[in-house]
Tab-separated table of C-alpha atoms and ligand atoms in Angstrom:
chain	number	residue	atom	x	y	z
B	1	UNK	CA	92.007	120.846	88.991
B	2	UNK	CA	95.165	122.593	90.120
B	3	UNK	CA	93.123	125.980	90.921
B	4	UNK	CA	91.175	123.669	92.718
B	5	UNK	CA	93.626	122.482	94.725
B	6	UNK	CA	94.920	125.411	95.201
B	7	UNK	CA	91.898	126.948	96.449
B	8	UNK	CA	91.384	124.108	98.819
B	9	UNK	CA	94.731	124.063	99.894
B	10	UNK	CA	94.797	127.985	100.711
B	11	UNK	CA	91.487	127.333	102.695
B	12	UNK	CA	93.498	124.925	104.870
B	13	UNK	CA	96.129	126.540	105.293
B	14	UNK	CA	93.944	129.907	106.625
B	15	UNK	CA	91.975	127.413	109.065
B	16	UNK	CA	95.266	126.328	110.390
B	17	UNK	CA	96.046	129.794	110.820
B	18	UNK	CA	93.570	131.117	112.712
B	19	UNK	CA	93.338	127.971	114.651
B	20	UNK	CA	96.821	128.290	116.019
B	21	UNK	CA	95.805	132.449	116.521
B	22	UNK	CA	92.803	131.344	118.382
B	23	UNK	CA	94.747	128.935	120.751
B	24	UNK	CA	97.100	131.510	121.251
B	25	UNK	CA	94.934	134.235	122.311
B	26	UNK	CA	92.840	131.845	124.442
B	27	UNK	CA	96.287	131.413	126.414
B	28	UNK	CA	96.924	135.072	126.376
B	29	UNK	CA	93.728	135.666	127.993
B	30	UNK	CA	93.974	132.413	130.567
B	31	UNK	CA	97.231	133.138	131.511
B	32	UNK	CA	96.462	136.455	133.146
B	33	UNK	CA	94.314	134.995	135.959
B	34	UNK	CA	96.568	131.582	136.079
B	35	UNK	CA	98.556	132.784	139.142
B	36	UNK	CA	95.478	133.950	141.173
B	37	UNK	CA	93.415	130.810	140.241
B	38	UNK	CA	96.387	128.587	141.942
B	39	UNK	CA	96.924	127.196	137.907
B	40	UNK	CA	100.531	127.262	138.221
B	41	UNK	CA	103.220	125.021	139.998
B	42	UNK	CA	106.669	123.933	139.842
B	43	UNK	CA	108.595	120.775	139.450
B	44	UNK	CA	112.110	119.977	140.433
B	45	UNK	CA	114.031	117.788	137.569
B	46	UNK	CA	117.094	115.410	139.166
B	47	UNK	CA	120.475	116.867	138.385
B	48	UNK	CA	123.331	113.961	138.574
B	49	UNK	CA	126.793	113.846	139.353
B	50	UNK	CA	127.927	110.743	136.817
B	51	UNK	CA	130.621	109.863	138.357
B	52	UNK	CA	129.291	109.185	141.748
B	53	UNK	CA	125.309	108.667	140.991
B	54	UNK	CA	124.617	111.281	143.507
B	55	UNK	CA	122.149	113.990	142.921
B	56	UNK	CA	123.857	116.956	143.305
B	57	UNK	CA	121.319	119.571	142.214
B	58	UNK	CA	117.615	119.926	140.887
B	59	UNK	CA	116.488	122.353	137.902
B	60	UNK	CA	112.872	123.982	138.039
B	61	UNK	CA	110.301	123.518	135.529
B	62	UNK	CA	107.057	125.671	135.592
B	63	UNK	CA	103.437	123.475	135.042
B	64	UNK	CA	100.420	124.913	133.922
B	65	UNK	CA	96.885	123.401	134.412
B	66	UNK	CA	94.138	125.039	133.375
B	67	UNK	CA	89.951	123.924	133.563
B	68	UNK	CA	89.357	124.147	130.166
B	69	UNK	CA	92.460	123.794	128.260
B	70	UNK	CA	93.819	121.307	130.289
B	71	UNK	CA	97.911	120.904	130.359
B	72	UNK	CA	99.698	123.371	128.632
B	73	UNK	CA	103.424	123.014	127.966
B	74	UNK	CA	105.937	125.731	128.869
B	75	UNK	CA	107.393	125.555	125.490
B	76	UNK	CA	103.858	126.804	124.317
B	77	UNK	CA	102.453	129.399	126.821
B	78	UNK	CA	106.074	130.561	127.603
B	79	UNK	CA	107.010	132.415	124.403
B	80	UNK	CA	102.881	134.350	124.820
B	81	UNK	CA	103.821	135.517	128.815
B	82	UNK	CA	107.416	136.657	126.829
B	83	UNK	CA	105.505	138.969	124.644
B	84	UNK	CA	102.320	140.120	127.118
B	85	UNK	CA	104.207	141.019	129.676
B	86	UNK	CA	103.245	138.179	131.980
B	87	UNK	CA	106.369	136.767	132.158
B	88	UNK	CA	107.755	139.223	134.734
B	89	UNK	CA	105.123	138.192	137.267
B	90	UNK	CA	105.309	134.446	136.726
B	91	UNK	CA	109.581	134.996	136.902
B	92	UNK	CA	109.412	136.342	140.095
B	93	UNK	CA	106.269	133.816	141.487
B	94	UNK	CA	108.971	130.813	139.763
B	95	UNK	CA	112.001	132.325	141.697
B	96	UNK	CA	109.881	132.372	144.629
B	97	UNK	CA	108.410	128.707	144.678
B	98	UNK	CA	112.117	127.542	143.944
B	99	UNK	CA	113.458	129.030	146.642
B	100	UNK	CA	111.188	127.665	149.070
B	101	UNK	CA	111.288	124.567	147.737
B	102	UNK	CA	114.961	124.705	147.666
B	103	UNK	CA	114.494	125.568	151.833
B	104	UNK	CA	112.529	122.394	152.012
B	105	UNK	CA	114.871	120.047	149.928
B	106	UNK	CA	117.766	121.191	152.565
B	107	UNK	CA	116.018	121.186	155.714
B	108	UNK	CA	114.722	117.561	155.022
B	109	UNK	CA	118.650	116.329	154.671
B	110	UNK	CA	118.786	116.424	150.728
B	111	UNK	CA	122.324	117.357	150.355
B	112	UNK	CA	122.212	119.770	147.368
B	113	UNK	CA	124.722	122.072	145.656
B	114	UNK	CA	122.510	124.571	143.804
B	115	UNK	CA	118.993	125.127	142.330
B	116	UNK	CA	118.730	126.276	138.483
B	117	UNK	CA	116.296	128.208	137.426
B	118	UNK	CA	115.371	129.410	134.415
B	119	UNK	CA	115.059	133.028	133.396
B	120	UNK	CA	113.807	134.797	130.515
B	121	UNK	CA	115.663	137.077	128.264
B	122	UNK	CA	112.653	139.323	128.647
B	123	UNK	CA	113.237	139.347	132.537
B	124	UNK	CA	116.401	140.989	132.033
B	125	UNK	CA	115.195	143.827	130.731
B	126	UNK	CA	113.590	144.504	134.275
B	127	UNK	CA	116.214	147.291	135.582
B	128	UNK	CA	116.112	146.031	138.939
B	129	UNK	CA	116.031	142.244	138.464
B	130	UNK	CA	119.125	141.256	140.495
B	131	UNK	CA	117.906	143.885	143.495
B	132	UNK	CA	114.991	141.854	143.347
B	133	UNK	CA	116.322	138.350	143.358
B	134	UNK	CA	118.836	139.194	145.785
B	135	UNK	CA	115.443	140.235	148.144
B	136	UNK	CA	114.167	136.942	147.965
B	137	UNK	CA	117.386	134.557	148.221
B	138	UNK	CA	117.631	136.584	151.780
B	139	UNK	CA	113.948	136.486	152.654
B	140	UNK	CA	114.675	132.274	152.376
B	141	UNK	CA	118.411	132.713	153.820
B	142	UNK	CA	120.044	130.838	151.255
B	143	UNK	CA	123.057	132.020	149.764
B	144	UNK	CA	123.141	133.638	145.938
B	145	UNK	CA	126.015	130.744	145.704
B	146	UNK	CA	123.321	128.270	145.502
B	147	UNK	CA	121.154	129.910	142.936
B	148	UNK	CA	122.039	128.838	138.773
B	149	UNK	CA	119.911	131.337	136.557
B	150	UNK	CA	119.743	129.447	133.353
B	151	UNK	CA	119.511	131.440	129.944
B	152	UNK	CA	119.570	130.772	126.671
B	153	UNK	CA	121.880	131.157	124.236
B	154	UNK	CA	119.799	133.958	122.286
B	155	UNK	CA	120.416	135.975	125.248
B	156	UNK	CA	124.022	136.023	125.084
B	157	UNK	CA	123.654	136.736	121.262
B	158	UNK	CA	121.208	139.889	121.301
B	159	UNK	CA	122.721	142.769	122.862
B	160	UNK	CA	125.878	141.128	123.515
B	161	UNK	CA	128.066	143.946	125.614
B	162	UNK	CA	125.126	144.841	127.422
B	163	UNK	CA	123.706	141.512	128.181
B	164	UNK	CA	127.569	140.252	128.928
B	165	UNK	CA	127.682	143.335	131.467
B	166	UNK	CA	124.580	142.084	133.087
B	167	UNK	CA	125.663	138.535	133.564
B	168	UNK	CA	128.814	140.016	135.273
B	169	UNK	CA	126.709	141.609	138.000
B	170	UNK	CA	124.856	138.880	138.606
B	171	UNK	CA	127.680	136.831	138.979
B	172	UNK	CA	129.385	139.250	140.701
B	173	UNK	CA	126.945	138.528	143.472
B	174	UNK	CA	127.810	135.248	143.869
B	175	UNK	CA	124.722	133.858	141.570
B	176	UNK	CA	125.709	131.006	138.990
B	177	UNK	CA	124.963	131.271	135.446
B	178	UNK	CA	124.344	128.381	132.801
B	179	UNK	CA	123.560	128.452	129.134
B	180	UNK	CA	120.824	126.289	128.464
B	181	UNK	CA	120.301	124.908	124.981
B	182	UNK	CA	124.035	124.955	123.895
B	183	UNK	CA	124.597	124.430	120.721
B	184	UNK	CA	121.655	125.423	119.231
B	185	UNK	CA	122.197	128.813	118.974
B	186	UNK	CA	125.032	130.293	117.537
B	187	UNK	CA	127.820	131.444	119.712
B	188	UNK	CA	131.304	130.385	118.277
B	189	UNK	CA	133.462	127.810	120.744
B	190	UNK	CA	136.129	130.881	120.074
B	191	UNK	CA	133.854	133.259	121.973
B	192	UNK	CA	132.749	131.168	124.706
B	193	UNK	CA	136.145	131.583	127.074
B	194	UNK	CA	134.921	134.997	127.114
B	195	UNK	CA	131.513	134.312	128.888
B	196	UNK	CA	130.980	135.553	132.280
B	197	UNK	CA	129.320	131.556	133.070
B	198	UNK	CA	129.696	129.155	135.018
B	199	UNK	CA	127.800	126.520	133.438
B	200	UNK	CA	126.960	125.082	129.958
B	201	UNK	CA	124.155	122.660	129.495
B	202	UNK	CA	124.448	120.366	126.119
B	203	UNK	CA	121.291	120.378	124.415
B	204	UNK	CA	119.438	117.503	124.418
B	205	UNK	CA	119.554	116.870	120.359
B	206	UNK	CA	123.401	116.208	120.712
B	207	UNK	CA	122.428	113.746	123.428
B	208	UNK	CA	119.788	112.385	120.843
B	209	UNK	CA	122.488	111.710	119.022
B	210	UNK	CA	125.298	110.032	120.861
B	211	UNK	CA	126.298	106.472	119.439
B	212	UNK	CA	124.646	106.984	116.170
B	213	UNK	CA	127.214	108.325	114.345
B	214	UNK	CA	130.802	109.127	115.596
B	215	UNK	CA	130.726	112.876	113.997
B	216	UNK	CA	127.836	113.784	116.670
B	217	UNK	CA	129.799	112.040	119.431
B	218	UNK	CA	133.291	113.938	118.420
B	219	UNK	CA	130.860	117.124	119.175
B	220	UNK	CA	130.141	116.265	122.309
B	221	UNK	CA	133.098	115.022	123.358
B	222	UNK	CA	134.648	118.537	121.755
B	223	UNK	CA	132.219	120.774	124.094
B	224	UNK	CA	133.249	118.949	126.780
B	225	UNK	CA	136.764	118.928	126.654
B	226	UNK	CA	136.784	122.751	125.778
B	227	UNK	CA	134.274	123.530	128.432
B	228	UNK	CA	136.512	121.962	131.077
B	229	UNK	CA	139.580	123.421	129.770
B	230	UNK	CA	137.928	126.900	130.420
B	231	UNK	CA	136.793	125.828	134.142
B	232	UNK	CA	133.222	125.227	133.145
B	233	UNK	CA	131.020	122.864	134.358
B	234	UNK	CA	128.903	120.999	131.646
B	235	UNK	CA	125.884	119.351	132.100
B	236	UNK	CA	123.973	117.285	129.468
B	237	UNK	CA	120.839	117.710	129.665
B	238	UNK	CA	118.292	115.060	127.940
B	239	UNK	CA	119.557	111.645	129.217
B	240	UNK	CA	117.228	108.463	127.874
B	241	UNK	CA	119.629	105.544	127.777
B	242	UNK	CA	122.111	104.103	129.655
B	243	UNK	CA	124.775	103.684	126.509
B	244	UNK	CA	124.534	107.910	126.478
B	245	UNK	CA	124.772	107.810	130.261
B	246	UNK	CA	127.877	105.711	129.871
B	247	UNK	CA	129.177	107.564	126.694
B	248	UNK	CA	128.983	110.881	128.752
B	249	UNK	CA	130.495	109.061	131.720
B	250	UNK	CA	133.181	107.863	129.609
B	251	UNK	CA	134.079	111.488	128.631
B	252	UNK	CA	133.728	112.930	131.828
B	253	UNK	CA	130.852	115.168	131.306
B	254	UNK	CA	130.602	116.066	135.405
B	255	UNK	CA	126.597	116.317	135.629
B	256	UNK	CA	123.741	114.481	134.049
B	257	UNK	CA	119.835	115.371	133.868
B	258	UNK	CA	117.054	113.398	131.825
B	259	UNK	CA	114.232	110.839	131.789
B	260	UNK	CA	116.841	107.978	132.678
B	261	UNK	CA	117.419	109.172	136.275
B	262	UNK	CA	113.728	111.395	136.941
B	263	UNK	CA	110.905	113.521	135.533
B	264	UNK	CA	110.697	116.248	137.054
B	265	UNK	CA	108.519	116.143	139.697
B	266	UNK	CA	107.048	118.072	142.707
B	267	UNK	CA	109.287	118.478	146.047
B	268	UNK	CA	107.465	116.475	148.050
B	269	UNK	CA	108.156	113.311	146.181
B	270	UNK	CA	111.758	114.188	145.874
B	271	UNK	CA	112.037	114.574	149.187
B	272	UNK	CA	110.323	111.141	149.533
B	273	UNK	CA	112.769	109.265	147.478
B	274	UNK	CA	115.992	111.202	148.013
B	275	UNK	CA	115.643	111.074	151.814
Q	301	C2E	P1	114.725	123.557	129.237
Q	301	C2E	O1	115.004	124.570	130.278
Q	301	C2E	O2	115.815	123.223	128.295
Q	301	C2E	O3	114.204	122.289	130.031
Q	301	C2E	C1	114.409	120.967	129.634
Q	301	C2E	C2	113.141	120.358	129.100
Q	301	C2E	O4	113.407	119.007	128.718
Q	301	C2E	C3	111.995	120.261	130.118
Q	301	C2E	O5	110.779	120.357	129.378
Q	301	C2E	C4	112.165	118.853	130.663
Q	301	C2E	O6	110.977	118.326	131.233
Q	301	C2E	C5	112.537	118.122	129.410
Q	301	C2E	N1	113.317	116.897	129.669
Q	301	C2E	C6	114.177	116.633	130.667
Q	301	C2E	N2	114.708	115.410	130.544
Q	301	C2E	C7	114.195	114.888	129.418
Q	301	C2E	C8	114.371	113.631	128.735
Q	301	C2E	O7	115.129	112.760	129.137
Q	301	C2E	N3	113.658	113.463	127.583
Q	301	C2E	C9	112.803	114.423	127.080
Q	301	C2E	N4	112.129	114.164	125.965
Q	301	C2E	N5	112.631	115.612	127.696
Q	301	C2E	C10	113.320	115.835	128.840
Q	301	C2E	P2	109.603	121.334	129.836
Q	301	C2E	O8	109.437	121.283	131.318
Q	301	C2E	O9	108.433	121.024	128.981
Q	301	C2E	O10	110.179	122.771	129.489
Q	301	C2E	C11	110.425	123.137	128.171
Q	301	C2E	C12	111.113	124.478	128.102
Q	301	C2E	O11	110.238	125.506	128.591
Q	301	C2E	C13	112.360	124.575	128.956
Q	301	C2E	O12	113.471	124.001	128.319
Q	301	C2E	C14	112.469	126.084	129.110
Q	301	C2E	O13	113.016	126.655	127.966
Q	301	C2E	C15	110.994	126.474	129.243
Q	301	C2E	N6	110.689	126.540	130.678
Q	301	C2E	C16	110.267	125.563	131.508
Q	301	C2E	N7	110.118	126.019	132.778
Q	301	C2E	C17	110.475	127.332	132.740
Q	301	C2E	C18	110.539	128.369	133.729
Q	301	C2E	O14	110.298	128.160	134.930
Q	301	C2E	N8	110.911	129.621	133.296
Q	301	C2E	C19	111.227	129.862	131.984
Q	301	C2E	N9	111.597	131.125	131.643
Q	301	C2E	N10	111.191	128.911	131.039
Q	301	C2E	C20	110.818	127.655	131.409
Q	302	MG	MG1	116.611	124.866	131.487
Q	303	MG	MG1	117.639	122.988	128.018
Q	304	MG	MG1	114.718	123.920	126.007
């Protein structure tokens, strides 16, 4: 019985296997003609001031629709344009739809701070990366100022001097940087005044958590007093319920993003009902 079981339970798990290769390499392959075929848009996710209820700035999110795999989430085809090589293209095709977008929000009387955006670790390696974001701010006159490039906190960890020395010239530009994710990964609070950032976005699972247990909220409230005492802004990210909106409130965590205010959605209904 228990070679039996075992057999059966090895043949499962090899299904499962090449199930999950055979999605992947459908992506792989879809993904390479997603731009042309008009597959891929963006959306534009609320950003809140909490103190004031004002909207203060929007984060893009990258959708992906294709005929015969229907939806697919960025947490899923993401990670395959990382390692095919795809991801450069999309980057700069994302950088380019936010800034227009970003055009659009202001010229319709949205009165907006900044954009975020998120960028890959694997875009960094591009050499000339800030040369060519700094092209297309200008080709959409906006200002560098206005730009956030969100990364994650595996960036900052891999490579650190280098990637740190990167950051700096980006910033030194005038564009805004965030770590997205924090707290996942595992930079030290010690090493964070260090950062050449701007920004630092609490991960949603210590949002999850707020109210459930006063160890998670002592966290929170932890990241956010150290974050301000460093000049940071901090924005939690995640937002479901109004006792975490008021809990983050109540700490004075400056921005708030999630479900609770807006999905992300496309720019002209947020120009529709931010007008
Ligand atoms: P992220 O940058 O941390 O984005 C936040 C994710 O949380 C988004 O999922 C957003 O739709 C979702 N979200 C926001 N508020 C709530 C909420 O209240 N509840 C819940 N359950 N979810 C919420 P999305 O759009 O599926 O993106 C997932 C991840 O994929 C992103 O995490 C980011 O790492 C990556 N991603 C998305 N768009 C881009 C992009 O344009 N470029 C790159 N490089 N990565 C992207
Ligand atoms: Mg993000
Ligand atoms: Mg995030
Ligand atoms: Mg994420």
């Amino acid at each position: 019985l228990a070679k039996e079981s075992g057999k059966n339970s090895f043949r499962f798990y090899t299904s499962e296997l090449s199930l999950e290769t055979e999605e992947r390499l459908n992506i792989d392959i879809a993904l390479h003609s997603a731009l042309e075929k008009n597959e891929i848009y963006v959306v534009f996710q609320p950003q809140y001031n909490l103190e004031t209820k004002k909207i203060v700035s929007v984060e893009t999110l990258v959708r992906w629709e294709n005929d015969t795999l229907g939806f697919v989430a960025p947490d899923k085809f993401i990670p395959i344009a990382e390692d095919n090589g795809f991801i450069i293209e999309l980057g700069y095709f994302i950088f380019e739809e936010s800034c227009k977008a970003f055009k659009q929000m202001k010229a319709s009387g949205l009165e907006l701070q900044r954009i975020a955006i998120n960028v890959s670790s694997i875009q960094f390696k591009e050499p000339n990366l800030l040369e060519a974001l700094i092209s297309i701010v200008k080709r959409h006159e906006l200002e560098a100022s206005e730009i956030e490039i969100e990364i994650t906190e595996r960036f900052l960890m891999e490579n650190t001097d280098k990637n740190i020395k990167t950051l700096q010239s980006f910033r030194d530009y005038g564009f805004k940087i965030s770590i997205d994710d924090f707290g996942t990964g595992y930079s030290s609070m010690s090493y964070l005044k260090q950062l050449p950032i701007d920004t630092i976005k609490i991960d949603k699972s210590f949002v999850d958590d707020i109210g459930e247990n006063s160890s998670d909220n002592a966290i929170i409230e932890a990241i956010v007093a150290l974050s301000k005492k460093l000049n940071y802004s901090i924005v939690a990210e995640g937002i479901e319920t109004g006792s975490q909106e008021q809990f983050l409130e109540s700490i004075k965590c400056d921005i708030g993003q999630g479900y609770l205010f807006s999905r992300p959605i496309l720019v002209e209904e947020l120009i529709a009902r931010f007008r």
